[in-house]
mmCIF file with all atom_site columns, C-alpha atoms and ligand atoms in Angstrom:
data_model
loop_
_atom_site.group_PDB
_atom_site.id
_atom_site.type_symbol
_atom_site.label_atom_id
_atom_site.label_alt_id
_atom_site.label_comp_id
_atom_site.label_asym_id
_atom_site.label_entity_id
_atom_site.label_seq_id
_atom_site.pdbx_PDB_ins_code
_atom_site.Cartn_x
_atom_site.Cartn_y
_atom_site.Cartn_z
_atom_site.occupancy
_atom_site.B_iso_or_equiv
_atom_site.pdbx_formal_charge
_atom_site.auth_seq_id
_atom_site.auth_comp_id
_atom_site.auth_asym_id
_atom_site.auth_atom_id
_atom_site.pdbx_PDB_model_num
ATOM   1   C  CA  . VAL A 1 1   ? 44.935 109.732 2.538  1.00 0.00 ? 1   VAL A CA  1
ATOM   2   C  CA  . ILE A 1 2   ? 45.324 107.813 5.837  1.00 0.00 ? 2   ILE A CA  1
ATOM   3   C  CA  . VAL A 1 3   ? 48.955 106.818 6.108  1.00 0.00 ? 3   VAL A CA  1
ATOM   4   C  CA  . ALA A 1 4   ? 49.676 104.156 8.617  1.00 0.00 ? 4   ALA A CA  1
ATOM   5   C  CA  . ARG A 1 5   ? 53.134 104.563 10.566 1.00 0.00 ? 5   ARG A CA  1
ATOM   6   C  CA  . ASP A 1 6   ? 55.223 102.012 12.414 1.00 0.00 ? 6   ASP A CA  1
ATOM   7   C  CA  . VAL A 1 7   ? 55.403 102.498 16.072 1.00 0.00 ? 7   VAL A CA  1
ATOM   8   C  CA  . THR A 1 8   ? 57.589 100.948 18.674 1.00 0.00 ? 8   THR A CA  1
ATOM   9   C  CA  . LEU A 1 9   ? 56.545 100.900 22.153 1.00 0.00 ? 9   LEU A CA  1
ATOM   10  C  CA  . VAL A 1 10  ? 57.679 99.130  25.297 1.00 0.00 ? 10  VAL A CA  1
ATOM   11  C  CA  . VAL A 1 11  ? 54.439 97.791  26.985 1.00 0.00 ? 11  VAL A CA  1
ATOM   12  C  CA  . ASN A 1 12  ? 54.845 96.357  30.472 1.00 0.00 ? 12  ASN A CA  1
ATOM   13  C  CA  . GLY A 1 13  ? 58.460 95.518  29.980 1.00 0.00 ? 13  GLY A CA  1
ATOM   14  C  CA  . ALA A 1 14  ? 57.761 93.947  26.540 1.00 0.00 ? 14  ALA A CA  1
ATOM   15  C  CA  . PRO A 1 15  ? 58.876 95.548  23.190 1.00 0.00 ? 15  PRO A CA  1
ATOM   16  C  CA  . ARG A 1 16  ? 55.826 95.811  20.822 1.00 0.00 ? 16  ARG A CA  1
ATOM   17  C  CA  . ALA A 1 17  ? 56.192 96.863  17.054 1.00 0.00 ? 17  ALA A CA  1
ATOM   18  C  CA  . LEU A 1 18  ? 52.748 97.978  15.759 1.00 0.00 ? 18  LEU A CA  1
ATOM   19  C  CA  . ARG A 1 19  ? 51.515 99.708  12.593 1.00 0.00 ? 19  ARG A CA  1
ATOM   20  C  CA  . CYS A 1 20  ? 49.203 102.291 13.521 1.00 0.00 ? 20  CYS A CA  1
ATOM   21  C  CA  . GLU A 1 21  ? 46.783 104.677 11.737 1.00 0.00 ? 21  GLU A CA  1
ATOM   22  C  CA  . PRO A 1 22  ? 47.286 108.324 12.620 1.00 0.00 ? 22  PRO A CA  1
ATOM   23  C  CA  . ARG A 1 23  ? 43.735 108.485 14.282 1.00 0.00 ? 23  ARG A CA  1
ATOM   24  C  CA  . GLU A 1 24  ? 44.217 105.249 16.712 1.00 0.00 ? 24  GLU A CA  1
ATOM   25  C  CA  . THR A 1 25  ? 44.463 106.251 20.239 1.00 0.00 ? 25  THR A CA  1
ATOM   26  C  CA  . LEU A 1 26  ? 46.883 104.508 22.781 1.00 0.00 ? 26  LEU A CA  1
ATOM   27  C  CA  . LEU A 1 27  ? 43.994 103.011 24.406 1.00 0.00 ? 27  LEU A CA  1
ATOM   28  C  CA  . GLN A 1 28  ? 42.695 101.282 21.269 1.00 0.00 ? 28  GLN A CA  1
ATOM   29  C  CA  . VAL A 1 29  ? 46.079 99.996  20.501 1.00 0.00 ? 29  VAL A CA  1
ATOM   30  C  CA  . LEU A 1 30  ? 46.405 98.616  23.962 1.00 0.00 ? 30  LEU A CA  1
ATOM   31  C  CA  . ARG A 1 31  ? 43.190 96.932  24.132 1.00 0.00 ? 31  ARG A CA  1
ATOM   32  C  CA  . ALA A 1 32  ? 42.743 95.751  20.480 1.00 0.00 ? 32  ALA A CA  1
ATOM   33  C  CA  . ARG A 1 33  ? 46.190 95.059  19.451 1.00 0.00 ? 33  ARG A CA  1
ATOM   34  C  CA  . CYS A 1 34  ? 48.098 94.084  22.645 1.00 0.00 ? 34  CYS A CA  1
ATOM   35  C  CA  . GLY A 1 35  ? 45.399 92.429  24.400 1.00 0.00 ? 35  GLY A CA  1
ATOM   36  C  CA  . LEU A 1 36  ? 45.660 94.617  27.422 1.00 0.00 ? 36  LEU A CA  1
ATOM   37  C  CA  . ILE A 1 37  ? 41.998 95.116  28.516 1.00 0.00 ? 37  ILE A CA  1
ATOM   38  C  CA  . GLY A 1 38  ? 42.696 96.640  31.866 1.00 0.00 ? 38  GLY A CA  1
ATOM   39  C  CA  . PRO A 1 39  ? 42.560 100.160 30.559 1.00 0.00 ? 39  PRO A CA  1
ATOM   40  C  CA  . LYS A 1 40  ? 38.717 100.904 30.026 1.00 0.00 ? 40  LYS A CA  1
ATOM   41  C  CA  . TYR A 1 41  ? 36.963 103.223 27.672 1.00 0.00 ? 41  TYR A CA  1
ATOM   42  C  CA  . GLY A 1 42  ? 34.888 105.538 29.580 1.00 0.00 ? 42  GLY A CA  1
ATOM   43  C  CA  . CYS A 1 43  ? 34.339 109.000 28.183 1.00 0.00 ? 43  CYS A CA  1
ATOM   44  C  CA  . GLY A 1 44  ? 36.969 109.345 25.589 1.00 0.00 ? 44  GLY A CA  1
ATOM   45  C  CA  . ILE A 1 45  ? 37.783 112.883 26.458 1.00 0.00 ? 45  ILE A CA  1
ATOM   46  C  CA  . GLY A 1 46  ? 40.216 112.810 29.157 1.00 0.00 ? 46  GLY A CA  1
ATOM   47  C  CA  . TYR A 1 47  ? 37.673 113.251 31.912 1.00 0.00 ? 47  TYR A CA  1
ATOM   48  C  CA  . CYS A 1 48  ? 37.027 110.021 33.897 1.00 0.00 ? 48  CYS A CA  1
ATOM   49  C  CA  . GLY A 1 49  ? 40.182 108.191 34.144 1.00 0.00 ? 49  GLY A CA  1
ATOM   50  C  CA  . ALA A 1 50  ? 39.151 104.657 33.389 1.00 0.00 ? 50  ALA A CA  1
ATOM   51  C  CA  . CYS A 1 51  ? 41.726 104.582 30.541 1.00 0.00 ? 51  CYS A CA  1
ATOM   52  C  CA  . THR A 1 52  ? 44.695 105.838 32.879 1.00 0.00 ? 52  THR A CA  1
ATOM   53  C  CA  . VAL A 1 53  ? 48.141 104.518 32.207 1.00 0.00 ? 53  VAL A CA  1
ATOM   54  C  CA  . ILE A 1 54  ? 51.795 105.326 32.838 1.00 0.00 ? 54  ILE A CA  1
ATOM   55  C  CA  . VAL A 1 55  ? 53.576 106.659 29.828 1.00 0.00 ? 55  VAL A CA  1
ATOM   56  C  CA  . ASP A 1 56  ? 57.392 107.385 30.116 1.00 0.00 ? 56  ASP A CA  1
ATOM   57  C  CA  . GLY A 1 57  ? 56.724 107.695 33.989 1.00 0.00 ? 57  GLY A CA  1
ATOM   58  C  CA  . ARG A 1 58  ? 53.948 110.043 34.065 1.00 0.00 ? 58  ARG A CA  1
ATOM   59  C  CA  . LEU A 1 59  ? 50.213 109.274 34.566 1.00 0.00 ? 59  LEU A CA  1
ATOM   60  C  CA  . ALA A 1 60  ? 48.287 109.712 31.162 1.00 0.00 ? 60  ALA A CA  1
ATOM   61  C  CA  . HIS A 1 61  ? 44.716 109.259 29.827 1.00 0.00 ? 61  HIS A CA  1
ATOM   62  C  CA  . SER A 1 62  ? 45.366 106.761 27.128 1.00 0.00 ? 62  SER A CA  1
ATOM   63  C  CA  . CYS A 1 63  ? 42.110 107.698 25.245 1.00 0.00 ? 63  CYS A CA  1
ATOM   64  C  CA  . CYS A 1 64  ? 43.660 111.407 24.633 1.00 0.00 ? 64  CYS A CA  1
ATOM   65  C  CA  . LEU A 1 65  ? 46.919 110.070 23.215 1.00 0.00 ? 65  LEU A CA  1
ATOM   66  C  CA  . LEU A 1 66  ? 47.301 109.300 19.609 1.00 0.00 ? 66  LEU A CA  1
ATOM   67  C  CA  . ALA A 1 67  ? 49.701 106.017 19.276 1.00 0.00 ? 67  ALA A CA  1
ATOM   68  C  CA  . VAL A 1 68  ? 51.717 107.551 16.402 1.00 0.00 ? 68  VAL A CA  1
ATOM   69  C  CA  . THR A 1 69  ? 52.937 110.288 18.628 1.00 0.00 ? 69  THR A CA  1
ATOM   70  C  CA  . LEU A 1 70  ? 54.405 107.889 21.108 1.00 0.00 ? 70  LEU A CA  1
ATOM   71  C  CA  . ASP A 1 71  ? 57.212 105.989 19.042 1.00 0.00 ? 71  ASP A CA  1
ATOM   72  C  CA  . GLY A 1 72  ? 59.828 104.901 21.543 1.00 0.00 ? 72  GLY A CA  1
ATOM   73  C  CA  . SER A 1 73  ? 57.762 105.479 24.574 1.00 0.00 ? 73  SER A CA  1
ATOM   74  C  CA  . THR A 1 74  ? 57.547 103.128 27.829 1.00 0.00 ? 74  THR A CA  1
ATOM   75  C  CA  . VAL A 1 75  ? 53.938 102.162 28.754 1.00 0.00 ? 75  VAL A CA  1
ATOM   76  C  CA  . THR A 1 76  ? 52.643 100.474 31.808 1.00 0.00 ? 76  THR A CA  1
ATOM   77  C  CA  . THR A 1 77  ? 49.051 99.482  32.237 1.00 0.00 ? 77  THR A CA  1
ATOM   78  C  CA  . VAL A 1 78  ? 47.552 97.836  35.234 1.00 0.00 ? 78  VAL A CA  1
ATOM   79  C  CA  . GLU A 1 79  ? 48.570 94.422  34.019 1.00 0.00 ? 79  GLU A CA  1
ATOM   80  C  CA  . GLY A 1 80  ? 52.048 95.514  34.579 1.00 0.00 ? 80  GLY A CA  1
ATOM   81  C  CA  . LEU A 1 81  ? 51.871 96.676  38.013 1.00 0.00 ? 81  LEU A CA  1
ATOM   82  C  CA  . ALA A 1 82  ? 52.358 93.359  39.772 1.00 0.00 ? 82  ALA A CA  1
ATOM   83  C  CA  . GLU A 1 83  ? 55.849 92.097  40.255 1.00 0.00 ? 83  GLU A CA  1
ATOM   84  C  CA  . SER A 1 84  ? 56.664 88.410  40.419 1.00 0.00 ? 84  SER A CA  1
ATOM   85  C  CA  . GLY A 1 85  ? 53.004 87.542  40.659 1.00 0.00 ? 85  GLY A CA  1
ATOM   86  C  CA  . ARG A 1 86  ? 52.545 90.059  43.629 1.00 0.00 ? 86  ARG A CA  1
ATOM   87  C  CA  . LEU A 1 87  ? 50.047 92.676  43.451 1.00 0.00 ? 87  LEU A CA  1
ATOM   88  C  CA  . SER A 1 88  ? 51.605 96.217  43.873 1.00 0.00 ? 88  SER A CA  1
ATOM   89  C  CA  . PRO A 1 89  ? 50.876 97.887  47.354 1.00 0.00 ? 89  PRO A CA  1
ATOM   90  C  CA  . ALA A 1 90  ? 48.248 99.821  45.581 1.00 0.00 ? 90  ALA A CA  1
ATOM   91  C  CA  . GLN A 1 91  ? 46.386 97.054  44.306 1.00 0.00 ? 91  GLN A CA  1
ATOM   92  C  CA  . SER A 1 92  ? 46.818 95.111  47.363 1.00 0.00 ? 92  SER A CA  1
ATOM   93  C  CA  . ALA A 1 93  ? 45.343 98.068  49.521 1.00 0.00 ? 93  ALA A CA  1
ATOM   94  C  CA  . LEU A 1 94  ? 42.402 98.495  47.032 1.00 0.00 ? 94  LEU A CA  1
ATOM   95  C  CA  . VAL A 1 95  ? 41.464 94.980  47.728 1.00 0.00 ? 95  VAL A CA  1
ATOM   96  C  CA  . ARG A 1 96  ? 41.994 95.061  51.417 1.00 0.00 ? 96  ARG A CA  1
ATOM   97  C  CA  . GLU A 1 97  ? 40.045 98.199  51.724 1.00 0.00 ? 97  GLU A CA  1
ATOM   98  C  CA  . GLY A 1 98  ? 37.005 96.776  49.578 1.00 0.00 ? 98  GLY A CA  1
ATOM   99  C  CA  . ALA A 1 99  ? 37.500 99.833  47.421 1.00 0.00 ? 99  ALA A CA  1
ATOM   100 C  CA  . ILE A 1 100 ? 36.083 97.996  44.516 1.00 0.00 ? 100 ILE A CA  1
ATOM   101 C  CA  . GLN A 1 101 ? 32.286 97.610  43.475 1.00 0.00 ? 101 GLN A CA  1
ATOM   102 C  CA  . CYS A 1 102 ? 31.587 97.298  39.817 1.00 0.00 ? 102 CYS A CA  1
ATOM   103 C  CA  . GLY A 1 103 ? 35.324 97.727  39.143 1.00 0.00 ? 103 GLY A CA  1
ATOM   104 C  CA  . TYR A 1 104 ? 35.142 99.648  35.975 1.00 0.00 ? 104 TYR A CA  1
ATOM   105 C  CA  . CYS A 1 105 ? 37.095 102.552 37.350 1.00 0.00 ? 105 CYS A CA  1
ATOM   106 C  CA  . THR A 1 106 ? 39.609 100.228 39.440 1.00 0.00 ? 106 THR A CA  1
ATOM   107 C  CA  . PRO A 1 107 ? 42.460 99.648  36.707 1.00 0.00 ? 107 PRO A CA  1
ATOM   108 C  CA  . GLY A 1 108 ? 42.747 103.301 36.178 1.00 0.00 ? 108 GLY A CA  1
ATOM   109 C  CA  . ILE A 1 109 ? 42.556 104.006 39.964 1.00 0.00 ? 109 ILE A CA  1
ATOM   110 C  CA  . ALA A 1 110 ? 45.084 101.414 40.721 1.00 0.00 ? 110 ALA A CA  1
ATOM   111 C  CA  . VAL A 1 111 ? 47.594 102.885 38.266 1.00 0.00 ? 111 VAL A CA  1
ATOM   112 C  CA  . THR A 1 112 ? 46.893 106.409 39.666 1.00 0.00 ? 112 THR A CA  1
ATOM   113 C  CA  . LEU A 1 113 ? 47.451 105.122 43.081 1.00 0.00 ? 113 LEU A CA  1
ATOM   114 C  CA  . HIS A 1 114 ? 50.669 103.423 41.784 1.00 0.00 ? 114 HIS A CA  1
ATOM   115 C  CA  . GLY A 1 115 ? 51.852 106.852 40.266 1.00 0.00 ? 115 GLY A CA  1
ATOM   116 C  CA  . LEU A 1 116 ? 50.917 108.605 43.593 1.00 0.00 ? 116 LEU A CA  1
ATOM   117 C  CA  . LEU A 1 117 ? 52.819 106.287 45.800 1.00 0.00 ? 117 LEU A CA  1
ATOM   118 C  CA  . ALA A 1 118 ? 56.038 106.711 43.534 1.00 0.00 ? 118 ALA A CA  1
ATOM   119 C  CA  . GLU A 1 119 ? 55.752 110.433 44.023 1.00 0.00 ? 119 GLU A CA  1
ATOM   120 C  CA  . GLN A 1 120 ? 54.548 110.727 47.497 1.00 0.00 ? 120 GLN A CA  1
ATOM   121 C  CA  . PRO A 1 121 ? 55.195 107.394 49.253 1.00 0.00 ? 121 PRO A CA  1
ATOM   122 C  CA  . GLN A 1 122 ? 53.022 108.295 52.320 1.00 0.00 ? 122 GLN A CA  1
ATOM   123 C  CA  . PRO A 1 123 ? 50.217 110.257 51.069 1.00 0.00 ? 123 PRO A CA  1
ATOM   124 C  CA  . THR A 1 124 ? 47.695 111.970 53.279 1.00 0.00 ? 124 THR A CA  1
ATOM   125 C  CA  . PRO A 1 125 ? 44.075 111.628 52.641 1.00 0.00 ? 125 PRO A CA  1
ATOM   126 C  CA  . GLU A 1 126 ? 44.184 115.188 51.152 1.00 0.00 ? 126 GLU A CA  1
ATOM   127 C  CA  . GLU A 1 127 ? 46.967 114.383 48.880 1.00 0.00 ? 127 GLU A CA  1
ATOM   128 C  CA  . ALA A 1 128 ? 45.121 111.350 47.701 1.00 0.00 ? 128 ALA A CA  1
ATOM   129 C  CA  . ARG A 1 129 ? 42.198 113.142 46.895 1.00 0.00 ? 129 ARG A CA  1
ATOM   130 C  CA  . ALA A 1 130 ? 43.905 115.698 44.994 1.00 0.00 ? 130 ALA A CA  1
ATOM   131 C  CA  . HIS A 1 131 ? 45.862 113.138 42.937 1.00 0.00 ? 131 HIS A CA  1
ATOM   132 C  CA  . LEU A 1 132 ? 42.558 111.205 42.154 1.00 0.00 ? 132 LEU A CA  1
ATOM   133 C  CA  . VAL A 1 133 ? 40.964 114.374 40.697 1.00 0.00 ? 133 VAL A CA  1
ATOM   134 C  CA  . GLY A 1 134 ? 41.385 112.901 37.262 1.00 0.00 ? 134 GLY A CA  1
ATOM   135 C  CA  . ASN A 1 135 ? 39.669 109.622 37.985 1.00 0.00 ? 135 ASN A CA  1
ATOM   136 C  CA  . ILE A 1 136 ? 35.980 109.196 38.617 1.00 0.00 ? 136 ILE A CA  1
ATOM   137 C  CA  . CYS A 1 137 ? 34.254 106.282 40.302 1.00 0.00 ? 137 CYS A CA  1
ATOM   138 C  CA  . ARG A 1 138 ? 30.524 106.260 40.295 1.00 0.00 ? 138 ARG A CA  1
ATOM   139 C  CA  . CYS A 1 139 ? 30.206 103.413 42.934 1.00 0.00 ? 139 CYS A CA  1
ATOM   140 C  CA  . THR A 1 140 ? 32.369 103.776 45.904 1.00 0.00 ? 140 THR A CA  1
ATOM   141 C  CA  . GLY A 1 141 ? 32.174 107.294 46.979 1.00 0.00 ? 141 GLY A CA  1
ATOM   142 C  CA  . PHE A 1 142 ? 35.834 107.610 47.214 1.00 0.00 ? 142 PHE A CA  1
ATOM   143 C  CA  . ALA A 1 143 ? 36.244 107.033 50.879 1.00 0.00 ? 143 ALA A CA  1
ATOM   144 C  CA  . SER A 1 144 ? 37.514 103.590 50.746 1.00 0.00 ? 144 SER A CA  1
ATOM   145 C  CA  . ILE A 1 145 ? 39.958 104.470 47.554 1.00 0.00 ? 145 ILE A CA  1
ATOM   146 C  CA  . VAL A 1 146 ? 41.486 107.292 49.883 1.00 0.00 ? 146 VAL A CA  1
ATOM   147 C  CA  . ARG A 1 147 ? 41.940 104.854 52.684 1.00 0.00 ? 147 ARG A CA  1
ATOM   148 C  CA  . ALA A 1 148 ? 43.523 102.451 50.439 1.00 0.00 ? 148 ALA A CA  1
ATOM   149 C  CA  . ALA A 1 149 ? 45.913 105.074 49.194 1.00 0.00 ? 149 ALA A CA  1
ATOM   150 C  CA  . VAL A 1 150 ? 46.936 106.026 52.688 1.00 0.00 ? 150 VAL A CA  1
ATOM   151 C  CA  . ALA A 1 151 ? 47.036 102.182 53.982 1.00 0.00 ? 151 ALA A CA  1
ATOM   152 C  CA  . ALA A 1 152 ? 49.287 101.505 50.834 1.00 0.00 ? 152 ALA A CA  1
ATOM   153 C  CA  . GLY A 1 153 ? 51.891 104.162 51.977 1.00 0.00 ? 153 GLY A CA  1
ATOM   154 C  CA  . GLU A 1 154 ? 51.685 103.101 55.804 1.00 0.00 ? 154 GLU A CA  1
ATOM   155 C  CA  . GLU A 1 155 ? 52.288 99.622  54.689 1.00 0.00 ? 155 GLU A CA  1
ATOM   156 C  CA  . GLU A 1 156 ? 55.354 100.534 52.457 1.00 0.00 ? 156 GLU A CA  1
ATOM   157 C  CA  . GLY A 1 157 ? 56.873 103.292 54.549 1.00 0.00 ? 157 GLY A CA  1
ATOM   158 C  CA  . GLY A 1 158 ? 55.617 102.360 58.046 1.00 0.00 ? 158 GLY A CA  1
ATOM   159 C  CA  . PRO A 1 159 ? 53.650 104.878 59.924 1.00 0.00 ? 159 PRO A CA  1
HETATM 160 FE FE1 . FES B 2 .   ? 40.043 108.227 28.961 1.00 0.00 ? 201 FES B FE1 1
HETATM 161 FE FE2 . FES B 2 .   ? 37.640 108.660 30.328 1.00 0.00 ? 201 FES B FE2 1
HETATM 162 S  S1  . FES B 2 .   ? 38.200 107.152 28.701 1.00 0.00 ? 201 FES B S1  1
HETATM 163 S  S2  . FES B 2 .   ? 39.451 109.767 30.613 1.00 0.00 ? 201 FES B S2  1
HETATM 164 FE FE1 . FES B 2 .   ? 32.432 101.286 40.015 1.00 0.00 ? 202 FES B FE1 1
HETATM 165 FE FE2 . FES B 2 .   ? 34.313 102.583 40.430 1.00 0.00 ? 202 FES B FE2 1
HETATM 166 S  S1  . FES B 2 .   ? 33.883 100.604 41.471 1.00 0.00 ? 202 FES B S1  1
HETATM 167 S  S2  . FES B 2 .   ? 32.939 102.936 39.019 1.00 0.00 ? 202 FES B S2  1
#
């Protein structure tokens, strides 16, 4: 017997009351119920990072989290990174550095770089590469993404 449960989340600052089946992932709930299609389905097994979001302040692969386990959590998706209509430093740097080709991985990478900058405001290229280990981009070769991470840090904190 599948028993749906009530789950309350705060998603990008807005409270959401959702009735979720035990098998529904956070990614499914965000995309299908919340209309947030920034997080992408890539592998579904926690490998590619296309679905990366922030849950209670920590980066997470939303394809691997069951929504019913997250009652009371705060979730930020790529749609929640911009403030007052301005792209976040990570988003702006990705655009400036041209670190986007097909764009499928980009929402997850923007969220991951946002998390990196919160922990390490001026990352080195090595730190950026290490932090991106859970995100796969098949297009860019990562050089431009790493440049964006370093540039975002320099812009925020000053060299
Ligand atoms: Fe979640 Fe690949 S879709 S890690
Ligand atoms: Fe195509 Fe990263 S830009 S997968």
